[in-house]
PDB file of C-alpha atoms in Angstrom:
ATOM      1  CA  MET U  19     145.747 135.584 107.481  1.00 58.00           C
ATOM      2  CA  ASN U  20     143.337 134.755 110.244  1.00 66.00           C
ATOM      3  CA  THR U  21     140.736 132.186 109.253  1.00 69.00           C
ATOM      4  CA  ILE U  22     138.242 130.268 111.244  1.00 71.00           C
ATOM      5  CA  SER U  23     137.414 126.865 109.907  1.00 71.00           C
ATOM      6  CA  ALA U  24     134.626 124.660 111.072  1.00 71.00           C
ATOM      7  CA  SER U  25     133.860 121.280 109.701  1.00 77.00           C
ATOM      8  CA  ALA U  26     130.394 120.744 108.364  1.00 73.00           C
ATOM      9  CA  PRO U  27     128.218 118.174 110.068  1.00 76.00           C
ATOM     10  CA  PRO U  28     128.136 114.850 108.245  1.00 77.00           C
ATOM     11  CA  VAL U  29     125.440 114.521 105.633  1.00 79.00           C
ATOM     12  CA  ARG U  30     122.710 112.109 106.623  1.00 82.00           C
ATOM     13  CA  ARG U  31     121.941 109.931 103.681  1.00 81.00           C
ATOM     14  CA  PRO U  32     118.464 108.454 103.633  1.00 81.00           C
ATOM     15  CA  ARG U  33     118.545 104.748 104.315  1.00 83.00           C
ATOM     16  CA  ILE U  34     117.515 102.519 101.455  1.00 85.00           C
ATOM     17  CA  PRO U  35     114.695 100.261 102.630  1.00 82.00           C
ATOM     18  CA  THR U  36     115.703  96.626 102.931  1.00 89.00           C
ATOM     19  CA  VAL U  37     113.787  93.753 101.394  1.00 89.00           C
ATOM     20  CA  ARG U  38     112.534  92.853 104.861  1.00 88.00           C
ATOM     21  CA  GLN U  39     111.148  96.349 105.475  1.00 87.00           C
ATOM     22  CA  MET U  40     109.475  96.443 102.064  1.00 88.00           C
ATOM     23  CA  ALA U  41     107.947  92.992 102.603  1.00 86.00           C
ATOM     24  CA  ARG U  42     106.580  94.084 105.980  1.00 82.00           C
ATOM     25  CA  ARG U  43     105.047  97.227 104.459  1.00 81.00           C
ATOM     26  CA  LEU U  44     103.487  95.190 101.659  1.00 81.00           C
ATOM     27  CA  GLY U  45     102.154  92.672 104.184  1.00 78.00           C
ATOM     28  CA  ASP U  46     100.656  95.448 106.296  1.00 73.00           C
ATOM     29  CA  PHE U  47      99.045  96.903 103.179  1.00 75.00           C
ATOM     30  CA  ILE U  48      97.543  93.607 102.053  1.00 72.00           C
ATOM     31  CA  ALA U  49      96.479  92.302 105.467  1.00 67.00           C
ATOM     32  CA  PRO U  50      96.056  94.240 108.697  1.00 62.00           C
ATOM     33  CA  ARG U  51      98.441  93.304 111.483  1.00 58.00           C
ATOM     34  CA  ASP U  52      95.803  91.193 113.225  1.00 58.00           C
ATOM     35  CA  HIS U  53      95.445  88.975 110.164  1.00 56.00           C
ATOM     36  CA  ALA U  54      99.198  88.558 109.867  1.00 52.00           C
ATOM     37  CA  ARG U  55      99.392  87.348 113.496  1.00 59.00           C
ATOM     38  CA  LYS U  56     101.512  90.296 114.528  1.00 59.00           C
ATOM     39  CA  GLY U  57      99.197  91.703 117.153  1.00 58.00           C
ATOM     40  CA  ASN U  58      96.194  90.956 119.301  1.00 58.00           C
ATOM     41  CA  TRP U  59      93.396  89.300 117.369  1.00 58.00           C
ATOM     42  CA  SER U  60      90.308  91.427 117.031  1.00 61.00           C
ATOM     43  CA  LYS U  61      86.974  89.878 116.124  1.00 61.00           C
ATOM     44  CA  ASP U  62      86.044  93.190 114.516  1.00 62.00           C
ATOM     45  CA  ALA U  63      88.979  93.090 112.061  1.00 62.00           C
ATOM     46  CA  ASP U  64      87.917  92.226 108.530  1.00 72.00           C
ATOM     47  CA  ILE U  65      89.890  91.726 105.369  1.00 75.00           C
ATOM     48  CA  PRO U  66      89.092  94.755 103.192  1.00 79.00           C
ATOM     49  CA  LEU U  67      86.676  94.048 100.352  1.00 85.00           C
ATOM     50  CA  TRP U  68      89.090  95.359  97.730  1.00 86.00           C
ATOM     51  CA  ALA U  69      91.661  92.733  98.805  1.00 85.00           C
ATOM     52  CA  TRP U  70      89.639  89.843  97.339  1.00 88.00           C
ATOM     53  CA  PRO U  71      89.487  91.109  93.728  1.00 92.00           C
ATOM     54  CA  ALA U  72      93.063  92.362  94.063  1.00 91.00           C
ATOM     55  CA  SER U  73      94.224  88.859  95.007  1.00 91.00           C
ATOM     56  CA  LEU U  74      92.419  87.391  91.994  1.00 93.00           C
ATOM     57  CA  ALA U  75      93.955  90.018  89.722  1.00 92.00           C
ATOM     58  CA  LEU U  76      97.428  89.262  91.078  1.00 91.00           C
ATOM     59  CA  ALA U  77      96.948  85.520  90.555  1.00 93.00           C
ATOM     60  CA  GLY U  78      95.643  86.171  87.030  1.00 92.00           C
ATOM     61  CA  PHE U  79      98.628  88.363  86.286  1.00 91.00           C
ATOM     62  CA  PHE U  80     101.045  85.630  87.290  1.00 92.00           C
ATOM     63  CA  LEU U  81      99.120  82.897  85.476  1.00 93.00           C
ATOM     64  CA  PHE U  82      98.121  84.693  82.269  1.00 92.00           C
ATOM     65  CA  GLY U  83     100.471  87.687  82.168  1.00 90.00           C
ATOM     66  CA  PRO U  84     103.033  86.256  79.729  1.00 90.00           C
ATOM     67  CA  GLN U  85     100.354  85.171  77.238  1.00 92.00           C
ATOM     68  CA  ILE U  86      98.580  88.527  77.384  1.00 88.00           C
ATOM     69  CA  LEU U  87     101.847  90.432  77.076  1.00 87.00           C
ATOM     70  CA  GLY U  88     102.824  88.317  74.055  1.00 91.00           C
ATOM     71  CA  TRP U  89      99.433  88.945  72.475  1.00 91.00           C
ATOM     72  CA  LEU U  90      99.716  92.692  73.062  1.00 87.00           C
ATOM     73  CA  LEU U  91     103.203  92.779  71.529  1.00 89.00           C
ATOM     74  CA  ARG U  92     101.992  90.866  68.447  1.00 91.00           C
ATOM     75  CA  VAL U  93      99.042  93.246  68.025  1.00 91.00           C
ATOM     76  CA  ALA U  94     101.241  96.337  68.446  1.00 87.00           C
ATOM     77  CA  ALA U  95     103.848  95.187  65.896  1.00 75.00           C
TER      78      ALA U  95
END
């Protein structure tokens, strides 16, 4: 029996992003690189307008989230 065997190339598994990579992506999303002191400062760079209400919403979520969640669970039950 004549057979030709060839091994398959190794499967490339996608890398799972590390905490550092995810934090950098989140930082780039929230503040442009110039604001995070990772590049040359540009006087034309502005913090996006949607970032201000988003920061207030995030702070409110951390401060009042447990109370609101408890209230919602009491109302739903």
